[in-house]
Short mmCIF file of C-alpha atoms in Angstrom, two decimals:
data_model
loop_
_atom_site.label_atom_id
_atom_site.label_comp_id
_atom_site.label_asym_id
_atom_site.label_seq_id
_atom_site.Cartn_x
_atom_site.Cartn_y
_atom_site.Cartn_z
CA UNK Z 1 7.76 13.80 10.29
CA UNK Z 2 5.10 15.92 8.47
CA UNK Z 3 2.05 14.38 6.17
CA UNK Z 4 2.41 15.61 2.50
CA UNK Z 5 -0.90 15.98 1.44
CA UNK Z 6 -1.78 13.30 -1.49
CA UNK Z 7 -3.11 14.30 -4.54
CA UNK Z 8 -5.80 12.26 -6.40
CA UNK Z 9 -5.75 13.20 -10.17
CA UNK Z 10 -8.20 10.23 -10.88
CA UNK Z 11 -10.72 7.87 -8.93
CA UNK Z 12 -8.00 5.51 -7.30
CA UNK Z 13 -4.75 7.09 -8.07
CA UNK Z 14 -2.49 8.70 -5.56
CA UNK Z 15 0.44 10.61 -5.64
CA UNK Z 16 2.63 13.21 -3.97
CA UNK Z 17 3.91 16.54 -5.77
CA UNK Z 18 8.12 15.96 -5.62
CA UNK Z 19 8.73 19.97 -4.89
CA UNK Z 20 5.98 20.17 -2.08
CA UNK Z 21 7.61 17.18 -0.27
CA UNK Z 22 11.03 18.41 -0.83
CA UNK Z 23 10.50 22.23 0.11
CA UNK Z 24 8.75 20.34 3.65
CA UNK Z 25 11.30 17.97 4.04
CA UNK Z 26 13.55 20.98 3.64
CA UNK Z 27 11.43 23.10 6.14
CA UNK Z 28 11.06 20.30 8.97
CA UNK Z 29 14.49 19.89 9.34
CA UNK Z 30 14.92 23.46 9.77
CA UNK Z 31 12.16 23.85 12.44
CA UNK Z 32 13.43 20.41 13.95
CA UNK Z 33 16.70 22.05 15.07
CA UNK Z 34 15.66 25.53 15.59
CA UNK Z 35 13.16 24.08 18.38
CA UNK Z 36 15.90 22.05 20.00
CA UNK Z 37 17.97 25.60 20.20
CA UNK Z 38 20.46 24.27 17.56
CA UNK Z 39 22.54 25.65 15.22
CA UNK Z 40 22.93 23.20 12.03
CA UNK Z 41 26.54 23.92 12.53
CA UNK Z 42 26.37 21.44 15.35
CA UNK Z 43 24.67 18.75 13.76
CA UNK Z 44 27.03 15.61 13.32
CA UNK Z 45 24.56 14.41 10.96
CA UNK Z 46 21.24 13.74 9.23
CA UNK Z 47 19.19 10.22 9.25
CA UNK Z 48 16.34 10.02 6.60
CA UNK Z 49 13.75 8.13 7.06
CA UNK Z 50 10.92 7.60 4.46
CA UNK Z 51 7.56 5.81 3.44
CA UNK Z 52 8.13 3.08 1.56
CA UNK Z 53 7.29 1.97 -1.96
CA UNK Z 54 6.33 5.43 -3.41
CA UNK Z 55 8.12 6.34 -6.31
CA UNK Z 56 9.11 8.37 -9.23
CA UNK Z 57 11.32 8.42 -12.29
CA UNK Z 58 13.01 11.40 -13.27
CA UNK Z 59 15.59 12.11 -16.27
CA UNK Z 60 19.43 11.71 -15.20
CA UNK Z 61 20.88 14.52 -17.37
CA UNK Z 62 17.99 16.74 -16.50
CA UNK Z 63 16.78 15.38 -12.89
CA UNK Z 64 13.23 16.56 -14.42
CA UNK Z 65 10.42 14.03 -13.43
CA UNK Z 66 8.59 12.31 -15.81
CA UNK Z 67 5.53 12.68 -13.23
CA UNK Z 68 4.53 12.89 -9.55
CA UNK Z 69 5.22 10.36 -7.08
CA UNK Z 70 3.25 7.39 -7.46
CA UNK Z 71 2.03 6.19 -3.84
CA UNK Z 72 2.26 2.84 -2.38
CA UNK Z 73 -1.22 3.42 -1.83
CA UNK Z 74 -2.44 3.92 -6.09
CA UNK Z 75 -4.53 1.95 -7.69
CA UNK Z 76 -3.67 2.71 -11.54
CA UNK Z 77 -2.15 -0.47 -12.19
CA UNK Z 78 -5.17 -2.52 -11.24
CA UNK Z 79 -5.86 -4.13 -14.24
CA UNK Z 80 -2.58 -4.82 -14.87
CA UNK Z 81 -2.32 -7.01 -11.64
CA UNK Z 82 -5.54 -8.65 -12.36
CA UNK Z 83 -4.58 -9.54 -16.03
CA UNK Z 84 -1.61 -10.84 -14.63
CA UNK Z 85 -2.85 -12.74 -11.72
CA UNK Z 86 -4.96 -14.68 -14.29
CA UNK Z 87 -2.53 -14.91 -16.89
CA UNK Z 88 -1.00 -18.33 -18.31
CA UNK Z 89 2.48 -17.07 -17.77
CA UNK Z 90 1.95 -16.57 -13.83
CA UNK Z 91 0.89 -20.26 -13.56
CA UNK Z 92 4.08 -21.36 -15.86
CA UNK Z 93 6.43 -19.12 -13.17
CA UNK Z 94 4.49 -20.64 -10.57
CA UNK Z 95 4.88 -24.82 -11.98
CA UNK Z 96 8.84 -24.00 -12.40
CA UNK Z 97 9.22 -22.49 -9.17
CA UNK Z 98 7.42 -25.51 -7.54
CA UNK Z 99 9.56 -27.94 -8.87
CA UNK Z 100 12.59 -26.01 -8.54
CA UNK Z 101 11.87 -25.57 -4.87
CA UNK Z 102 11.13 -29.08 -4.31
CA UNK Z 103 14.32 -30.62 -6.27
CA UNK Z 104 16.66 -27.74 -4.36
CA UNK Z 105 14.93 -27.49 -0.94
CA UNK Z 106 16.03 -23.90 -1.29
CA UNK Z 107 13.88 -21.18 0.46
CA UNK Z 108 14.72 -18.43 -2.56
CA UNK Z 109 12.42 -20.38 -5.09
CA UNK Z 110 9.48 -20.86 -2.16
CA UNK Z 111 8.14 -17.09 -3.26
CA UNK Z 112 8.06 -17.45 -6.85
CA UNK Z 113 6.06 -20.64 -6.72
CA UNK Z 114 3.00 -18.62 -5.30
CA UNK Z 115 3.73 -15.53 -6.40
CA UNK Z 116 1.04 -13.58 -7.04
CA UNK Z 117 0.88 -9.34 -8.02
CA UNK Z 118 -0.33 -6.55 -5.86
CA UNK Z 119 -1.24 -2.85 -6.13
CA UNK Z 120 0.61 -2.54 -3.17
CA UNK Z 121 3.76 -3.46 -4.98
CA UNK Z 122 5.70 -1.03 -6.98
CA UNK Z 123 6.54 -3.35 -9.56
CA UNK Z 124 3.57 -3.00 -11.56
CA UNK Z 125 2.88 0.27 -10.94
CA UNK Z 126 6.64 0.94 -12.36
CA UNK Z 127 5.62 -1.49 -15.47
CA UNK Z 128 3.07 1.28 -15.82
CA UNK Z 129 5.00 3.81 -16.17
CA UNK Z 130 7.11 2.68 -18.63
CA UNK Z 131 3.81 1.23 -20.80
CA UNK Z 132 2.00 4.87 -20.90
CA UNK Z 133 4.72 7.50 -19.93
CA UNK Z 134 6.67 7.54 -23.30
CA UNK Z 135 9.26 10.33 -21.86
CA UNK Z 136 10.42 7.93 -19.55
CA UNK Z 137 10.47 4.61 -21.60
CA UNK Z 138 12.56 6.73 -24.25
CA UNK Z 139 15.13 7.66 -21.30
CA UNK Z 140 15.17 4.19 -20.17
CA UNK Z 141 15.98 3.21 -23.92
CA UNK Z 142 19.09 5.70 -23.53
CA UNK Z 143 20.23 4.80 -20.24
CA UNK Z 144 18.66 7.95 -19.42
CA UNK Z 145 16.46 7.35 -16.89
CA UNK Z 146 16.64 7.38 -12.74
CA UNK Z 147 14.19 5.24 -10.56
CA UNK Z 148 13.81 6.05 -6.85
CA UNK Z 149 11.91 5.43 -3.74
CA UNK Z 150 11.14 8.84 -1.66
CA UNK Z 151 14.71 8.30 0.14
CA UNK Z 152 16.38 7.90 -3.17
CA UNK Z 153 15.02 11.49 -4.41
CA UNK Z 154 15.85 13.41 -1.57
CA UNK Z 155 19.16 12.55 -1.12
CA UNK Z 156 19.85 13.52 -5.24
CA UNK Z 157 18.18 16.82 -4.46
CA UNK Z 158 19.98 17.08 -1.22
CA UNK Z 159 23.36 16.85 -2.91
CA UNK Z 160 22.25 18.75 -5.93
CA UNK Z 161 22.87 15.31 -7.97
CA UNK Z 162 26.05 13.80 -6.73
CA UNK Z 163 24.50 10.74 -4.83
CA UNK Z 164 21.97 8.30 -6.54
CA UNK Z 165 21.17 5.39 -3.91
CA UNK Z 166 19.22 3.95 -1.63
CA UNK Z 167 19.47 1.33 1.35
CA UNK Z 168 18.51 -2.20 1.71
CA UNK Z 169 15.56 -1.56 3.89
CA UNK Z 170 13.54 0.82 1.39
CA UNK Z 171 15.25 -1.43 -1.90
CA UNK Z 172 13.52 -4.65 -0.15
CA UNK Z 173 10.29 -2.94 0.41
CA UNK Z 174 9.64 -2.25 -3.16
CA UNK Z 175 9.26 -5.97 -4.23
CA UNK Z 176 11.81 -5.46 -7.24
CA UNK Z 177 14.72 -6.28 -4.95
CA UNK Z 178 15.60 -10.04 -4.38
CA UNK Z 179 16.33 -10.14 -0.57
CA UNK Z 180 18.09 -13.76 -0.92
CA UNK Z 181 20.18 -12.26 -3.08
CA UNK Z 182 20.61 -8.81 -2.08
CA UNK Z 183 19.99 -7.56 -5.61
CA UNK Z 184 17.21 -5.96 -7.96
CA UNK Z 185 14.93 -8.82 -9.31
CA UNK Z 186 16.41 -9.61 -13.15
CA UNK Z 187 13.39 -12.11 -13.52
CA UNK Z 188 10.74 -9.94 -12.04
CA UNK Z 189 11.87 -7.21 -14.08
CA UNK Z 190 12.41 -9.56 -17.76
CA UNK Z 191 8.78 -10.65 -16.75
CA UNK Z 192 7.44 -7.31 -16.77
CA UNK Z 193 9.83 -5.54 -19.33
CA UNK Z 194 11.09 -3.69 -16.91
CA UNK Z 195 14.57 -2.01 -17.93
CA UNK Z 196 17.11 -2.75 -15.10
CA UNK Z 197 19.55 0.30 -15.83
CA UNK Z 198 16.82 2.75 -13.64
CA UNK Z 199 17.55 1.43 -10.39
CA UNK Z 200 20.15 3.04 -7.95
CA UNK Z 201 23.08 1.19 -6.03
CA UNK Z 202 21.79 -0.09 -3.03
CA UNK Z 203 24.04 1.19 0.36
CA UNK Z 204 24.25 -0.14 4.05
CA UNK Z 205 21.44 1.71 6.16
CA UNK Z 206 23.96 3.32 8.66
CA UNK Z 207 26.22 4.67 6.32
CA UNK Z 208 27.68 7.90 5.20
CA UNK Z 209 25.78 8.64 1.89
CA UNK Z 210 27.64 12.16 1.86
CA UNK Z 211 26.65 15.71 2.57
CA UNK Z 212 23.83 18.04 1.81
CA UNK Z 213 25.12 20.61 -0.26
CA UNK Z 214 25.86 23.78 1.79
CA UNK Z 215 23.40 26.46 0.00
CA UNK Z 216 20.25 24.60 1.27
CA UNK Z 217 20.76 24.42 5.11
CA UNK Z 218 23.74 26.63 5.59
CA UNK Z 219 26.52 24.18 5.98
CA UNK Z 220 27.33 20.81 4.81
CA UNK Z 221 25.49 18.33 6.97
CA UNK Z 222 26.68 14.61 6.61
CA UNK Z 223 23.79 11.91 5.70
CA UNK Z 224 24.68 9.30 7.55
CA UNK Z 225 21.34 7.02 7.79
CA UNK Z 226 18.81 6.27 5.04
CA UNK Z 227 15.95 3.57 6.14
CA UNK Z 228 12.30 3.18 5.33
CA UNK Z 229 10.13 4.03 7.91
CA UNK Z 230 8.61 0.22 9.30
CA UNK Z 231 12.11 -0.76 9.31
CA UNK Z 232 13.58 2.30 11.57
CA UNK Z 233 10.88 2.13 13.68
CA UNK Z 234 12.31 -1.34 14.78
CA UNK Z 235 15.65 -0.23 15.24
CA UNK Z 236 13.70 2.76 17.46
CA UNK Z 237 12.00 0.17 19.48
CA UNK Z 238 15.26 -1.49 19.80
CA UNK Z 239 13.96 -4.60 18.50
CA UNK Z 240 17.61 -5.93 17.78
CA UNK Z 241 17.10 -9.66 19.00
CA UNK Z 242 15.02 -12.38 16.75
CA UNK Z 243 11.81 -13.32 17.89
CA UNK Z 244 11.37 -9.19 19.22
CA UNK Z 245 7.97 -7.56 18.03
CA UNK Z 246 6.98 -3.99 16.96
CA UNK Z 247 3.25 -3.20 16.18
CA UNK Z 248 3.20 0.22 14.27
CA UNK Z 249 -0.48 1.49 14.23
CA UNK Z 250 -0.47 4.86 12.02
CA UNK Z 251 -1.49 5.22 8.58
CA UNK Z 252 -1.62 1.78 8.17
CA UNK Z 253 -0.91 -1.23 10.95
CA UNK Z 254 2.16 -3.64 10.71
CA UNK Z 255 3.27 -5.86 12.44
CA UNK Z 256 7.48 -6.86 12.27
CA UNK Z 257 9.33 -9.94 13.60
CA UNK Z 258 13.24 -9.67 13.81
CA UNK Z 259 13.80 -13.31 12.05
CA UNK Z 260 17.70 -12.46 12.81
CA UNK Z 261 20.14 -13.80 10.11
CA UNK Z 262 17.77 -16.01 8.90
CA UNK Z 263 15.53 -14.65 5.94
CA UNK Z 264 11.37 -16.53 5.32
CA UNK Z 265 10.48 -16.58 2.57
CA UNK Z 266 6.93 -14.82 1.50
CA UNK Z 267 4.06 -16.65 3.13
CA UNK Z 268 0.14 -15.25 2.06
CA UNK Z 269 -0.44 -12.51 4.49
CA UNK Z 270 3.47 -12.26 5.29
CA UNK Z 271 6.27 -11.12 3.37
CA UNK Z 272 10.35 -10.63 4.27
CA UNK Z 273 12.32 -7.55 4.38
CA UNK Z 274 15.71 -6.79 5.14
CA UNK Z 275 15.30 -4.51 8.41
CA UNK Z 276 18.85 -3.08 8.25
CA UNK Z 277 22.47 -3.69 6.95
CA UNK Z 278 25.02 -2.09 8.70
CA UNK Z 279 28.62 -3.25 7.72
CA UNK Z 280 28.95 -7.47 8.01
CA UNK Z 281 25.07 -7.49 9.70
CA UNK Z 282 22.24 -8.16 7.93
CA UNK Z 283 19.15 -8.23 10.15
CA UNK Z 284 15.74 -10.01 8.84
CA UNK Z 285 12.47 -8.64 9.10
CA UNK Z 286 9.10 -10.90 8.51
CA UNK Z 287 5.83 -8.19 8.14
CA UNK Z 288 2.50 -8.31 8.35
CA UNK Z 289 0.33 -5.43 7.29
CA UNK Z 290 -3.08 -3.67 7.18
CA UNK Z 291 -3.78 -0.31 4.96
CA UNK Z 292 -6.28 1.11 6.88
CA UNK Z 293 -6.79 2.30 10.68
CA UNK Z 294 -5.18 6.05 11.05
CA UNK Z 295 -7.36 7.01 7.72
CA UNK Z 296 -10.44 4.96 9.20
CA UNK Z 297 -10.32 7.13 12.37
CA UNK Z 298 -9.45 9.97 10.09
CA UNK Z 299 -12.20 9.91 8.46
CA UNK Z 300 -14.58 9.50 10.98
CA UNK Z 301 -13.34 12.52 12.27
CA UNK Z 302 -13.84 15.03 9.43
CA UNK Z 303 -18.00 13.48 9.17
CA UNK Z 304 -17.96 14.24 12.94
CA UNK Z 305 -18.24 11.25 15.05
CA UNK Z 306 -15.83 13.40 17.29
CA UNK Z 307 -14.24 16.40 17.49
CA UNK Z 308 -11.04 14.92 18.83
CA UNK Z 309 -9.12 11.52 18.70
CA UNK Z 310 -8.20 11.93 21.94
CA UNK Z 311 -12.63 11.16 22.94
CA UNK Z 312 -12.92 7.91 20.66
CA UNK Z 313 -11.38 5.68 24.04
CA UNK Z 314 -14.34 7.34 26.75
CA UNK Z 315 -16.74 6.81 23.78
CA UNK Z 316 -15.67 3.51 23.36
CA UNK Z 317 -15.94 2.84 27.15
CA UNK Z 318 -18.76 4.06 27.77
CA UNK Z 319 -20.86 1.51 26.51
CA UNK Z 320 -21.14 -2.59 27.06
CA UNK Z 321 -20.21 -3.39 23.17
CA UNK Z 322 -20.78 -2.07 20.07
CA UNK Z 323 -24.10 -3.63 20.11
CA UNK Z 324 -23.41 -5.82 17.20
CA UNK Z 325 -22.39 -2.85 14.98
CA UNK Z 326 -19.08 -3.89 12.89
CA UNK Z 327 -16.59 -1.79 10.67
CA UNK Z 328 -14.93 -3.10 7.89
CA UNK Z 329 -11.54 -0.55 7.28
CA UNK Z 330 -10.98 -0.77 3.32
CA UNK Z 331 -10.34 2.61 2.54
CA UNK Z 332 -7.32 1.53 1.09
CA UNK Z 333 -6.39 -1.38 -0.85
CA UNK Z 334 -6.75 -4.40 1.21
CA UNK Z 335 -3.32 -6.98 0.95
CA UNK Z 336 -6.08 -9.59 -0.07
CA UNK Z 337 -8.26 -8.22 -2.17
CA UNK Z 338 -8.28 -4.80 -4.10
CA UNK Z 339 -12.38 -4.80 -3.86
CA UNK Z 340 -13.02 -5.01 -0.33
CA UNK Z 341 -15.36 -2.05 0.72
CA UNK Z 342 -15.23 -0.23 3.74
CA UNK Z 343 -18.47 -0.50 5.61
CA UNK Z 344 -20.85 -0.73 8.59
CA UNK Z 345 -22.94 -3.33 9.34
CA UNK Z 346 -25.46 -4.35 11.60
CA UNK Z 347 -26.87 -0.73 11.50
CA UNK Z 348 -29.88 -0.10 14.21
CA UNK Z 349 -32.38 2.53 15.00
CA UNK Z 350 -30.65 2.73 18.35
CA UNK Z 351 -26.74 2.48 17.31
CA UNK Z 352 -25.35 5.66 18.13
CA UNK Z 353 -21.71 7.70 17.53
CA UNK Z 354 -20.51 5.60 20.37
CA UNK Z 355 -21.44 2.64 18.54
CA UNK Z 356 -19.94 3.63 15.60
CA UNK Z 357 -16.56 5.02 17.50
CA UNK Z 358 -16.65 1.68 19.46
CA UNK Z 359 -16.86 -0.43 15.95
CA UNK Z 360 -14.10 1.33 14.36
CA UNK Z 361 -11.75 0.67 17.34
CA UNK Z 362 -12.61 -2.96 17.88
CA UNK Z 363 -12.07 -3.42 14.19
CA UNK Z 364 -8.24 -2.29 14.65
CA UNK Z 365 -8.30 -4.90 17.47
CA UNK Z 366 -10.11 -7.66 15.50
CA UNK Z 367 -6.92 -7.25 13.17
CA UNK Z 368 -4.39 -7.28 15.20
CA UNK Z 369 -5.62 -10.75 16.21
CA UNK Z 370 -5.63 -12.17 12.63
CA UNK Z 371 -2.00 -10.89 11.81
CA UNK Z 372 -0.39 -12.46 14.83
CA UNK Z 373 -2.40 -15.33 14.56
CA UNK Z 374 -0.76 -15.65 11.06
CA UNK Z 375 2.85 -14.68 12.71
CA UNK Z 376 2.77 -17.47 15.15
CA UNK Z 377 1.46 -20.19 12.58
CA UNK Z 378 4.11 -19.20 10.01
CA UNK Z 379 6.90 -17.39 11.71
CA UNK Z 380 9.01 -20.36 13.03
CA UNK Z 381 10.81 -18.43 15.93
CA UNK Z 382 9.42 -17.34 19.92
CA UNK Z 383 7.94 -14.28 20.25
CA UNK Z 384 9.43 -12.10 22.54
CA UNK Z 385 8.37 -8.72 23.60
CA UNK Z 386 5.93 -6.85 21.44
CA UNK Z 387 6.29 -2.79 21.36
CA UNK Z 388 3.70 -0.65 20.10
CA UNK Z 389 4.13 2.71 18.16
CA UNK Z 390 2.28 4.83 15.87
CA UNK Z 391 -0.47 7.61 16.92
CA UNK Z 392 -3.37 5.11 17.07
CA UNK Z 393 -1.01 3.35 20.33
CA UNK Z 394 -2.22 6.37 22.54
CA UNK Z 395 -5.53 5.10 22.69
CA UNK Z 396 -5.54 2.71 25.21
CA UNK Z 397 -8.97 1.14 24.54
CA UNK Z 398 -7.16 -0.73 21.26
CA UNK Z 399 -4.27 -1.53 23.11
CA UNK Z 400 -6.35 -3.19 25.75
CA UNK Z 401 -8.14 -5.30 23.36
CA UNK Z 402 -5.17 -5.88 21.88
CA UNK Z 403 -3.34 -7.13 24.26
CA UNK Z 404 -6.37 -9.12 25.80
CA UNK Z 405 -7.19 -11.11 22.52
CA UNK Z 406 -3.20 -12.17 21.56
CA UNK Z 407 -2.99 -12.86 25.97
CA UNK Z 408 0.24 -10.69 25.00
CA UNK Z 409 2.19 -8.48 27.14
CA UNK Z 410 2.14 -5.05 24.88
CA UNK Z 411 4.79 -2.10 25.78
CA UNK Z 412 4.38 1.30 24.97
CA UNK Z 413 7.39 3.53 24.53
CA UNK Z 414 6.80 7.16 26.22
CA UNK Z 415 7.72 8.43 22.45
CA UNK Z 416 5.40 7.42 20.02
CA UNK Z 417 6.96 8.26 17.11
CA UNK Z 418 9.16 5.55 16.44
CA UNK Z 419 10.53 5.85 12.72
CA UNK Z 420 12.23 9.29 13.31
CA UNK Z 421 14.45 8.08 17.01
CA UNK Z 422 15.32 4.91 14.77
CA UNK Z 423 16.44 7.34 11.96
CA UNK Z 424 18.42 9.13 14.83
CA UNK Z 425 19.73 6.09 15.95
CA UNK Z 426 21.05 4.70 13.22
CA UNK Z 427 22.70 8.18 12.02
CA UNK Z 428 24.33 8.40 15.45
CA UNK Z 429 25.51 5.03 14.75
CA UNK Z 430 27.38 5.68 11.57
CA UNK Z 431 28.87 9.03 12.71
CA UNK Z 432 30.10 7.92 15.51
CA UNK Z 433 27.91 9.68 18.45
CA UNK Z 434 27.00 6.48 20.10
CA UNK Z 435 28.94 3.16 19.72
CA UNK Z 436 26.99 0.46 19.83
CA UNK Z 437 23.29 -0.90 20.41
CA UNK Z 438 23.58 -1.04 23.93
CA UNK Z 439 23.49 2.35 24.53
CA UNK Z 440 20.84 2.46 22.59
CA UNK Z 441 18.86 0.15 24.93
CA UNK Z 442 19.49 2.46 27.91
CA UNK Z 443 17.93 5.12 25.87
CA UNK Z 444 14.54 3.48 25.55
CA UNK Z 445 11.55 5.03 27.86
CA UNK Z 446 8.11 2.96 28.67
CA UNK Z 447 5.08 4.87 29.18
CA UNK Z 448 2.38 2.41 29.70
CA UNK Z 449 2.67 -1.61 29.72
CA UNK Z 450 -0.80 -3.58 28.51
CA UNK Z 451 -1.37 -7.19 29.96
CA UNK Z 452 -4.20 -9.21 29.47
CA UNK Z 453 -7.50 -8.53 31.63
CA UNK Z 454 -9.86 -10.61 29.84
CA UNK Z 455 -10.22 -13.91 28.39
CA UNK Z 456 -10.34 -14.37 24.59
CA UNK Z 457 -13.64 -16.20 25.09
CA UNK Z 458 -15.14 -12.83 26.00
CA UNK Z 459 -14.73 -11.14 22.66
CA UNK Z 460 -15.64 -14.49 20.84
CA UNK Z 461 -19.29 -13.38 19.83
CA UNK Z 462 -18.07 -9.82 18.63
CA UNK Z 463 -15.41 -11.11 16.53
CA UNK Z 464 -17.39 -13.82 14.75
CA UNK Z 465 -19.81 -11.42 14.04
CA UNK Z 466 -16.83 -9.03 12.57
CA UNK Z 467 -15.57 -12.04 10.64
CA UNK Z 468 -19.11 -12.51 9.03
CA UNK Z 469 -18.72 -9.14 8.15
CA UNK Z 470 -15.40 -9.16 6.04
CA UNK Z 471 -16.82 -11.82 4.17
CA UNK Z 472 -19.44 -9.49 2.97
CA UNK Z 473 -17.31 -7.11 2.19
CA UNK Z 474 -14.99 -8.59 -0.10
CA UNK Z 475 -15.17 -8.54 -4.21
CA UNK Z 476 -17.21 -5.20 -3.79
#
């Protein structure tokens, strides 16, 4: 894992450049084995695993792009979501799928009948594209044109071309692929004139995709696991049973349920995924998510509320409460509502860094609380044990909270870094190197486990006051 710096061309638009994540991806392999006192000839294989739901088109003849990599966290296509979220059309979709739903019973039409767009979702940052990139809507016209998700271009430049595909897990995080029905959305993409010959076949996530070609690490290394990053950190957690919980806090903060065989359909605040196919399984994944708490923390960095992460839990601690100082992450956009600032409130002549440090923690906490208050109302299956990953799980003072305002058991694996062992997991899988999931289990090493110390009542007065907060803060 290495960041790629983003780029930000315009106010609200992010993207990656394709050849500076390639020539990393390229280099962190390298230094990966070289520190483990490998040789690649003794690598059975490679597992990829990648951020989901940034893109990029590219010509097929050529493999030239027809521009950077659009991230899942741009905002270019905002006024195409808001047009569209207002639009008659939306609220004809929505009447069918009502009735549909409620003369079939069927869960697949549930989705449609509320659906509403995102600048989250790739979908209508892709119907951007192909409404002011004429290069690519000329490809498309041709059959000329190749869409793919950061796995997708990495393994055509790691085979110099020969493989075009991608796995379930990254295809069902883009919100073009129909998870009922295992397939890229026809509808979604009719509805937003969206050509369906630019999307690649979609493969089992343990599965040999073929090798990278020899001139780029040496020798021929078999790809045996492609998965998007939420999803692999499950399978790293070992989260293999329904009802089992991971809580990711990194970049961004999601929360996964393994729903097992059986697939929800999209409730507000929640969405499905498929977490991983591997041969005859099929393993359901219900997510809840929140853009912003490794950039909040980030940020308060480089103004200098402290010089290292590692402080922000004795700054935290060292005072009662946050003396009714609350932080409102929106950074990024918010699932909800594109317009939600990121702010303090409740600002005194006597609030210090502390303060501050203390807000920005509790707010991670505060959110935690709402997204598995939303699991357990909508998610129709026991909870079981809840895992933690990410950077932001080293800081105990969230996972305290945490742990106190769900009156949840949280574990902490002694590697935080969850989406790369899962990516390692599943490789080792496909090639053979391990057999079956219970070895896997025996692999799995707990640092730290969080139970709850204090009631919920306690934190009561803080987190109304947050709540008042977020109000303000949205349609900024």
């Amino acid at each position: 894992h290495e960041q790629v710096e983003s780029l930000y061309p315009r106010p609200g638009w992010v993207e990656l450049d394709p050849e500076v994540l390639w020539s990393q991806f390229v280099g962190v392999v390298k230094e990966a084995v070289q520190a483990a006192g490998l040789h690649m000839r003794q690598i059975a294989g490679l597992g990829i695993s990648t951020q989901r739901a940034t893109f990029i088109t590219w010509h097929k003849r050529t493999g030239k792009p027809f521009h950077n990599f659009i991230s899942w966290q741009d905002l270019r296509s905002i006024e195409l979501v808001n047009s569209w979220n207002k639009s008659l059309l939306l609220k004809v979709v929505h009447v069918i799928f009502t009735v549909l739903h409620f003369l079939t019973g069927n869960d697949r039409y549930l989705a449609p009948s509320f659906l509403t767009f995102s600048t989250k979702q790739t979908s209508m940052k892709l119907s951007w594209v192909f409404k002011n990139i004429h290069e690519a809507e000329e490809a498309a016209k041709k059959n000329n044109c190749c869409f793919g998700t950061v796995d997708t271009w990495l393994l055509y430049r790691l085979t110099k071309g020969s493989v075009y595909a991608t796995d379930y897990s990254n295809a069902s995080a883009t919100g073009v692929f129909e998870p009922f029905m295992k397939c890229w959305n026809p509808t979604l993409c009719n509805l937003l004139s969206i050509p369906m010959s630019i999307y690649p076949p979609v493969k089992d996530t343990s599965f040999n995709f073929g090798s990278a070609d020899s001139e780029i690490f040496g020798v021929p290394i078999p790809i045996m696991a492609v998965v998007a990053d939420q999803q692999s950190a499950m399978f790293g957690e070992c989260c293999f049973h329904p009802g089992d919980v991971k809580l990711t806090m990194g970049t961004g903060c999601f929360w996964n349920v393994n729903t097992g065989e059986h697939l929800f359909a999209s409730r507000r605040g929640l969405y499905p995924l498929i977490g991983w196919k591997i041969g005859e399984e099929v393993v359901y994944l219900t997510e809840g998510c929140m853009s912003d708490i490794g950039t909040a923390i980030k940020w308060a960095q480089d103004i200098n509320l402290f010089t290292n992460v590692d402080e922000t839990e004795k700054m935290a601690r060292s005072i009662v409460d946050s003396q009714g100082v609350c932080f409102v992450p929106g950074f990024q956009v918010s699932v909800n509502d594109p317009y939600l600032c990121a702010s303090f409130m409740g600002l005194k002549p006597s609030t210090t860094r502390n303060h501050l440090v203390r807000a920005i923690l509790e707010s991670v906490a505060f959110r935690n609380k709402q997204l598995y208050d939303i699991i357990v109302k909508k998610v129709r299956i026991p909870l079981q044990t809840i895992r933690a990953d990410g950077g932001v799980s080293n800081n105990s003072f969230v996972m305290q909270m945490t742990s106190d305002l769900i009156n949840k058991k949280i574990e902490k694996p002694a590697n935080a870094d969850m989406s790369s062992l899962g990516a390692a997991f599943l490789a080792g899988l496909a090639s053979g190197f391990w057999t079956d999931k219970e070895q896997l289990k025996k692999l799995r090493r707990i640092e730290a486990v969080f139970e709850p110390q204090k009631d919920l009542e306690e934190y009561k007065p803080a987190m109304d006051i947050w709540l008042q907060a977020m109000k303000r803060s949205l349609h900024w």
